[in-house]
Short mmCIF file of C-alpha atoms and ligand atoms in Angstrom, two decimals:
data_model
loop_
_atom_site.label_atom_id
_atom_site.label_comp_id
_atom_site.label_asym_id
_atom_site.label_seq_id
_atom_site.Cartn_x
_atom_site.Cartn_y
_atom_site.Cartn_z
CA MET H 19 110.62 333.01 27.42
CA LEU H 20 106.98 333.94 25.64
CA GLU H 21 105.45 333.17 29.14
CA THR H 22 107.56 336.28 30.96
CA GLN H 23 107.18 338.18 27.95
CA LEU H 24 103.66 337.60 28.19
CA GLU H 25 103.36 338.29 31.99
CA GLU H 26 105.36 341.78 31.18
CA LEU H 27 103.07 343.01 28.78
CA ARG H 28 100.21 342.24 31.11
CA ARG H 29 101.63 344.41 33.54
CA ALA H 30 102.94 346.94 31.73
CA THR H 31 99.70 347.64 29.53
CA LEU H 32 97.60 347.36 32.75
CA ALA H 33 100.15 350.12 34.21
CA ALA H 34 100.03 351.90 30.81
CA PHE H 35 96.00 352.00 31.10
CA ALA H 36 96.03 353.06 34.54
CA SER H 37 98.12 356.14 34.13
CA ALA H 38 96.30 356.99 30.74
CA ASN H 39 94.89 360.46 31.47
CA SER H 40 92.97 360.90 28.30
CA LEU H 41 91.14 358.85 25.80
CA GLU H 42 93.89 359.43 23.05
CA ASP H 43 96.53 357.98 25.89
CA LEU H 44 94.45 354.74 26.53
CA GLU H 45 93.72 354.15 22.79
CA GLY H 46 97.73 354.30 22.29
CA ALA H 47 98.59 352.42 24.68
CA ARG H 48 95.94 349.99 23.62
CA VAL H 49 97.34 349.87 20.14
CA GLU H 50 100.77 349.41 21.21
CA ALA H 51 99.57 346.16 22.88
CA LEU H 52 96.42 345.04 20.98
CA GLY H 53 96.68 346.47 17.64
CA ARG H 54 97.59 344.98 14.37
CA LYS H 55 101.30 345.31 14.71
CA GLY H 56 101.10 345.50 18.98
CA SER H 57 103.37 343.20 20.99
CA LEU H 58 100.91 340.62 21.38
CA ALA H 59 100.45 340.02 17.54
CA ARG H 60 103.97 339.61 17.58
CA ILE H 61 104.45 337.22 20.52
CA THR H 62 101.55 335.09 18.57
CA LYS H 63 104.03 335.17 15.48
CA GLU H 64 106.65 333.31 18.19
CA PHE H 65 103.85 330.52 18.92
CA GLY H 66 104.90 328.83 15.40
CA ARG H 67 108.15 327.93 16.41
CA LEU H 68 106.62 325.59 19.82
CA ALA H 69 105.97 322.26 20.62
CA PRO H 70 102.47 321.52 20.11
CA ASP H 71 101.78 321.22 24.05
CA GLU H 72 103.60 324.32 24.88
CA ARG H 73 101.53 326.17 22.27
CA ALA H 74 98.59 324.72 24.10
CA ARG H 75 99.68 325.82 27.18
CA LEU H 76 100.93 329.42 26.56
CA GLY H 77 97.81 330.07 24.03
CA LYS H 78 96.03 329.86 27.20
CA LEU H 79 97.98 332.29 28.61
CA LEU H 80 97.65 334.70 25.87
CA ASN H 81 94.03 334.82 25.61
CA SER H 82 93.75 335.55 29.35
CA VAL H 83 96.26 338.36 29.03
CA LYS H 84 94.45 339.45 25.84
CA GLN H 85 91.28 339.20 27.84
CA ASP H 86 92.15 340.95 31.02
CA LEU H 87 93.69 343.72 28.73
CA GLU H 88 90.28 344.35 26.87
CA THR H 89 88.17 344.17 30.18
CA GLU H 90 90.34 346.80 31.43
CA TYR H 91 90.43 348.83 28.51
CA ASP H 92 86.70 349.13 28.29
CA ALA H 93 85.94 349.78 31.66
CA LYS H 94 88.53 352.34 31.64
CA GLU H 95 87.09 354.05 28.77
CA ARG H 96 83.67 354.01 30.42
CA ARG H 97 84.73 355.92 33.08
CA PHE H 98 86.23 358.61 30.72
CA GLU H 99 82.95 358.57 28.49
CA GLU H 100 81.12 359.13 32.31
CA THR H 101 83.56 361.70 33.46
CA ALA H 102 83.37 363.78 29.88
CA LEU H 103 79.57 363.59 30.15
CA ALA H 104 79.36 364.55 33.85
CA GLU H 105 81.27 367.62 32.83
CA ARG H 106 79.45 368.53 29.69
CA LEU H 107 75.99 368.12 31.99
CA ALA H 108 77.85 370.73 34.65
CA ASN H 109 78.59 373.30 32.00
CA GLU H 110 75.33 372.62 30.09
CA TRP H 111 72.33 374.03 31.75
CA ILE H 112 68.89 375.97 30.78
CA ASP H 113 67.44 378.95 32.57
CA VAL H 114 63.89 377.95 32.35
CA THR H 115 62.52 381.17 33.59
CA LEU H 116 64.17 382.97 30.80
CA PRO H 117 61.19 384.01 28.42
CA ALA H 118 61.53 382.56 25.35
CA PRO H 119 62.53 384.32 22.28
CA GLY H 120 59.86 385.85 19.97
CA VAL H 121 57.98 383.89 17.54
CA HIS H 122 56.20 386.00 14.84
CA PRO H 123 54.13 384.17 12.82
CA GLY H 124 52.46 386.02 10.60
CA SER H 125 48.58 386.03 10.46
CA LEU H 126 46.05 386.34 7.70
CA HIS H 127 45.25 390.24 6.37
CA PRO H 128 41.50 390.72 8.17
CA VAL H 129 40.13 391.25 4.78
CA THR H 130 41.14 387.65 3.70
CA GLN H 131 40.19 386.64 7.11
CA LEU H 132 36.76 387.68 6.26
CA GLN H 133 36.62 386.90 2.62
CA GLN H 134 37.71 383.20 3.68
CA GLU H 135 34.50 383.36 6.03
CA ILE H 136 31.97 384.15 3.15
CA GLU H 137 33.74 381.85 0.88
CA ASP H 138 33.21 378.99 2.91
CA LEU H 139 29.63 380.26 3.83
CA PHE H 140 28.93 380.19 -0.10
CA THR H 141 30.88 376.83 -0.92
CA SER H 142 28.44 375.07 1.30
CA MET H 143 25.66 376.66 -0.22
CA GLY H 144 26.78 375.49 -3.70
CA PHE H 145 28.05 378.26 -5.05
CA ALA H 146 31.43 378.44 -6.85
CA VAL H 147 34.06 380.50 -6.31
CA LEU H 148 35.93 382.31 -9.22
CA GLU H 149 38.67 384.82 -10.07
CA GLY H 150 38.71 387.40 -12.78
CA PRO H 151 41.70 389.68 -13.90
CA GLU H 152 42.41 393.03 -12.16
CA VAL H 153 43.32 394.65 -15.86
CA GLU H 154 39.97 394.20 -17.74
CA THR H 155 38.42 394.86 -20.84
CA GLU H 156 36.04 397.85 -21.20
CA GLU H 157 33.53 395.46 -22.54
CA HIS H 158 33.66 392.95 -19.59
CA ASN H 159 33.89 395.90 -16.81
CA PHE H 160 31.07 398.33 -18.31
CA ASP H 161 29.06 397.26 -21.65
CA ALA H 162 28.28 393.70 -20.58
CA LEU H 163 26.94 395.10 -17.99
CA ASN H 164 24.27 397.37 -19.88
CA ILE H 165 26.96 400.20 -19.38
CA PRO H 166 27.63 401.42 -22.70
CA SER H 167 29.98 404.31 -23.17
CA THR H 168 27.33 406.60 -23.89
CA HIS H 169 25.85 405.80 -20.45
CA PRO H 170 26.04 408.53 -17.48
CA ALA H 171 26.78 405.97 -15.03
CA ARG H 172 30.55 405.36 -16.53
CA ASP H 173 30.87 408.54 -14.51
CA MET H 174 29.74 407.07 -11.48
CA GLN H 175 33.40 405.40 -11.07
CA ASP H 176 36.42 407.00 -11.79
CA THR H 177 38.35 404.60 -13.75
CA ILE H 178 41.62 404.35 -14.28
CA TRP H 179 42.65 403.65 -18.04
CA LEU H 180 45.55 401.87 -19.31
CA THR H 181 47.39 403.22 -22.26
CA SER H 182 46.56 400.06 -24.13
CA GLY H 183 43.00 400.75 -23.66
CA HIS H 184 42.23 398.25 -20.92
CA LEU H 185 41.72 399.15 -17.65
CA LEU H 186 41.72 398.32 -14.16
CA ARG H 187 38.49 396.57 -12.99
CA THR H 188 36.27 399.37 -10.79
CA HIS H 189 34.68 396.32 -9.04
CA THR H 190 34.25 392.53 -9.34
CA SER H 191 31.21 392.90 -11.35
CA PRO H 192 33.17 391.93 -14.42
CA VAL H 193 33.42 388.71 -13.35
CA GLN H 194 30.10 387.91 -13.38
CA VAL H 195 30.03 388.32 -17.05
CA ARG H 196 32.87 386.00 -16.69
CA GLY H 197 30.67 383.45 -14.63
CA MET H 198 27.38 383.62 -17.24
CA ARG H 199 29.74 383.09 -20.07
CA LYS H 200 31.89 380.15 -18.65
CA LEU H 201 29.52 378.40 -16.31
CA GLY H 202 26.00 378.82 -18.14
CA PRO H 203 22.87 378.84 -16.35
CA PRO H 204 22.02 377.35 -13.85
CA PHE H 205 24.82 378.28 -11.45
CA ARG H 206 25.71 380.36 -8.64
CA MET H 207 28.75 381.74 -8.42
CA ILE H 208 30.90 384.49 -6.04
CA ALA H 209 33.82 386.34 -6.77
CA PRO H 210 36.14 388.15 -4.15
CA GLY H 211 38.82 390.23 -5.27
CA ARG H 212 40.86 393.59 -5.59
CA VAL H 213 39.04 396.65 -7.73
CA PHE H 214 40.27 400.09 -8.42
CA ARG H 215 39.63 403.64 -8.56
CA ASN H 216 40.95 406.99 -9.61
CA GLU H 217 40.04 408.11 -6.28
CA GLU H 218 41.56 411.21 -3.90
CA VAL H 219 42.82 408.82 -1.17
CA ASP H 220 41.55 410.24 2.24
CA ALA H 221 40.35 408.64 5.46
CA SER H 222 37.67 407.16 3.58
CA HIS H 223 38.81 406.49 0.29
CA GLU H 224 41.11 404.18 -1.21
CA HIS H 225 42.07 403.76 -4.69
CA THR H 226 42.73 399.94 -4.09
CA PHE H 227 39.74 397.98 -2.30
CA HIS H 228 37.90 394.91 -1.88
CA GLN H 229 34.80 393.68 -3.05
CA LEU H 230 32.77 390.63 -3.49
CA GLU H 231 30.52 390.07 -5.78
CA GLY H 232 27.67 387.40 -5.95
CA MET H 233 25.62 385.70 -8.56
CA MET H 234 23.22 383.29 -9.15
CA VAL H 235 20.97 382.39 -12.48
CA ASP H 236 18.20 379.56 -12.33
CA ARG H 237 14.57 379.14 -13.33
CA GLU H 238 12.55 381.97 -11.13
CA VAL H 239 14.97 383.60 -9.25
CA SER H 240 12.97 386.08 -7.01
CA VAL H 241 13.51 388.68 -5.03
CA ALA H 242 12.55 386.15 -2.16
CA ASN H 243 15.77 384.29 -3.12
CA LEU H 244 17.76 387.19 -2.86
CA ILE H 245 16.50 388.59 0.33
CA TYR H 246 17.39 384.95 1.81
CA PHE H 247 20.49 384.77 0.62
CA MET H 248 21.25 388.27 2.32
CA LYS H 249 20.09 387.71 5.61
CA THR H 250 22.00 384.18 5.42
CA LEU H 251 24.95 386.39 4.53
CA LEU H 252 24.96 388.91 6.89
CA SER H 253 23.97 387.02 10.08
CA SER H 254 26.98 384.80 9.45
CA ILE H 255 28.91 387.33 9.38
CA PHE H 256 27.94 389.53 12.29
CA LYS H 257 26.89 386.28 14.42
CA ARG H 258 23.61 387.38 15.12
CA GLU H 259 20.22 387.76 13.77
CA VAL H 260 20.01 390.84 11.47
CA THR H 261 17.12 393.12 10.55
CA ILE H 262 17.40 394.11 6.82
CA ARG H 263 15.55 396.28 4.14
CA LEU H 264 15.90 396.95 0.74
CA ARG H 265 15.73 400.41 -0.72
CA PRO H 266 15.57 401.52 -4.34
CA GLY H 267 19.03 402.06 -5.65
CA TYR H 268 20.16 402.32 -9.57
CA PHE H 269 22.81 399.94 -10.81
CA PRO H 270 22.54 399.60 -14.59
CA PHE H 271 22.95 395.78 -14.31
CA VAL H 272 20.13 394.82 -12.23
CA GLU H 273 16.69 395.76 -12.21
CA PRO H 274 15.03 396.29 -9.93
CA GLY H 275 18.29 397.27 -8.02
CA PHE H 276 18.35 398.14 -4.44
CA GLU H 277 20.42 399.27 -1.72
CA LEU H 278 20.52 397.08 1.32
CA ASP H 279 20.34 397.97 4.93
CA ILE H 280 20.70 396.29 8.37
CA HIS H 281 19.47 397.55 11.34
CA CYS H 282 22.30 399.08 13.13
CA LEU H 283 24.04 396.95 15.16
CA ILE H 284 25.53 398.99 17.38
CA CYS H 285 22.53 400.85 18.83
CA ASP H 286 20.39 398.40 17.33
CA GLY H 287 18.26 400.70 15.58
CA VAL H 288 17.67 403.64 18.14
CA GLY H 289 20.19 406.18 15.96
CA CYS H 290 24.01 406.17 17.13
CA ALA H 291 26.88 408.14 15.37
CA VAL H 292 27.72 404.71 13.05
CA CYS H 293 24.34 404.67 11.68
CA LYS H 294 24.56 408.74 11.52
CA TYR H 295 21.68 408.62 13.64
CA SER H 296 19.08 406.70 11.14
CA GLY H 297 19.26 403.20 12.63
CA TRP H 298 20.16 401.95 9.38
CA VAL H 299 23.83 401.39 8.11
CA GLU H 300 24.25 400.78 4.27
CA GLN H 301 25.38 396.97 3.52
CA LEU H 302 25.69 396.23 0.10
CA GLY H 303 24.23 397.35 -3.63
CA CYS H 304 22.11 394.15 -5.14
CA GLY H 305 18.90 393.14 -7.56
CA LEU H 306 18.08 391.14 -10.17
CA VAL H 307 20.20 390.63 -13.08
CA HIS H 308 19.00 392.94 -16.18
CA PRO H 309 17.37 391.20 -18.98
CA ASN H 310 19.90 392.72 -21.28
CA VAL H 311 22.88 391.37 -19.23
CA LEU H 312 21.60 388.10 -19.72
CA ARG H 313 20.79 388.54 -23.06
CA MET H 314 24.76 389.99 -23.69
CA SER H 315 25.98 386.53 -22.13
CA ASN H 316 24.11 384.62 -24.35
CA ILE H 317 21.66 383.54 -21.43
CA ASP H 318 17.67 383.71 -22.50
CA PRO H 319 15.75 385.75 -20.23
CA GLU H 320 12.67 384.47 -20.94
CA GLU H 321 13.85 381.17 -19.63
CA TRP H 322 16.35 382.27 -16.55
CA SER H 323 16.48 385.07 -13.95
CA GLY H 324 18.93 385.76 -11.38
CA PHE H 325 20.14 387.59 -8.63
CA ALA H 326 23.36 389.57 -8.29
CA PHE H 327 25.12 391.33 -5.37
CA GLY H 328 28.18 393.30 -4.61
CA LEU H 329 29.47 393.20 -1.36
CA GLY H 330 32.63 396.23 0.05
CA LEU H 331 34.71 394.04 1.86
CA THR H 332 36.80 396.73 2.85
CA ARG H 333 34.07 398.78 4.11
CA LEU H 334 32.92 395.82 6.22
CA VAL H 335 36.01 394.82 7.77
CA MET H 336 36.14 398.50 8.62
CA MET H 337 32.93 398.26 10.62
CA ARG H 338 33.67 394.86 12.22
CA TYR H 339 36.61 396.02 14.38
CA GLY H 340 36.26 399.66 14.24
CA ILE H 341 38.74 401.11 12.02
CA ASP H 342 38.35 404.99 11.23
CA ASP H 343 40.71 405.11 8.34
CA VAL H 344 40.76 402.97 5.25
CA ARG H 345 44.24 403.86 4.86
CA GLN H 346 45.46 401.45 7.25
CA LEU H 347 44.36 398.51 5.70
CA LEU H 348 46.86 398.69 2.53
CA SER H 349 49.60 400.40 4.84
CA GLY H 350 51.64 396.69 5.61
CA ASP H 351 52.33 398.38 9.14
CA LEU H 352 52.84 395.76 11.30
CA ARG H 353 51.59 398.05 14.08
CA PHE H 354 48.30 397.80 12.70
CA LEU H 355 48.42 394.34 11.38
CA THR H 356 49.79 392.17 14.13
CA GLN H 357 46.45 393.32 15.66
CA PHE H 358 44.44 390.52 13.97
N1 DAH U 21 29.18 397.05 -8.66
C1 DAH U 21 28.69 397.79 -8.13
C2 DAH U 21 29.90 398.61 -7.38
O1 DAH U 21 30.83 398.55 -7.24
C3 DAH U 21 27.90 396.93 -6.78
C4 DAH U 21 26.83 395.93 -7.11
C5 DAH U 21 26.04 396.83 -7.07
C6 DAH U 21 27.27 394.97 -7.24
C7 DAH U 21 24.59 395.88 -7.35
C8 DAH U 21 25.89 394.00 -8.11
C9 DAH U 21 24.56 394.69 -7.92
O2 DAH U 21 26.37 392.70 -8.31
O3 DAH U 21 23.81 394.13 -8.37
O4 DAH U 21 29.45 399.73 -6.80
#
């Protein structure tokens, strides 16, 4: 009796597996036969009533039925999965010749790029990189740089004053003052940053631009040291040997003060539009730190001396890339910025 039931179960379930059209059908047939409350479980319960030798014989049959069904179930399930994968692969395809979607990763602003190059150079020569505030005190921006309020040099830079009595720094030179007071001699520092002037904006004037200040204070620092570092700086920026010349220049915080020119790189000094046919292009202001400036920041000028320089990063970037309108640099215009 149980034997017939088992044989019938095997036949019916194999038939159900064979006619299953989906994984769900297949699973339904499996649960019906092999599930916890399925036919096989029900038949197994009857085994308790059997004599031991009967039970052994039918037990073997039961195991073989179970094995057959499981094997067939696995095989059929695998076939369903393979068919599903084949269908997916047939529908899913990539045209590798299509252009990839555009990726716009952004880039560093050309002024930032130049600034980082110069920072790398100077840190390799033992200079610290300092930052100072953009909103400054009159003392740091002017007085401590030997520009008292009565000094005509205050008019050299059109200042944006705040109602608080503070000002927007007109140059990076106040960071010299902060450097002297913070580091104490001997020290070497540079200070890149934004500066602000009360300017009428046009193609060559911006109210906001970038400078890079440098200062070295030690025993017996001379113009020779200044020239060495400036040649190293400019050769590194222009990636070739440069010829420089110093002209006397007036800045209240240095004595002697210089304007430093380089031999025009466009015409090699012959004369062209870039150098206004002079053969030379003005690069930066520099000089030996004025004793008053050292003294006002608690450095004894009898013992220590130093040089300082101020480089116009914005102007240098314009020269490097042949940019003829300074306003483009702050425009935020992606058509301009993505070129760098
Ligand atoms: N601060 C000056 C300016 O903005 C530039 C300058 C000139 C800086 C001479 C210096 C220097 O450190 O020694 O025009």
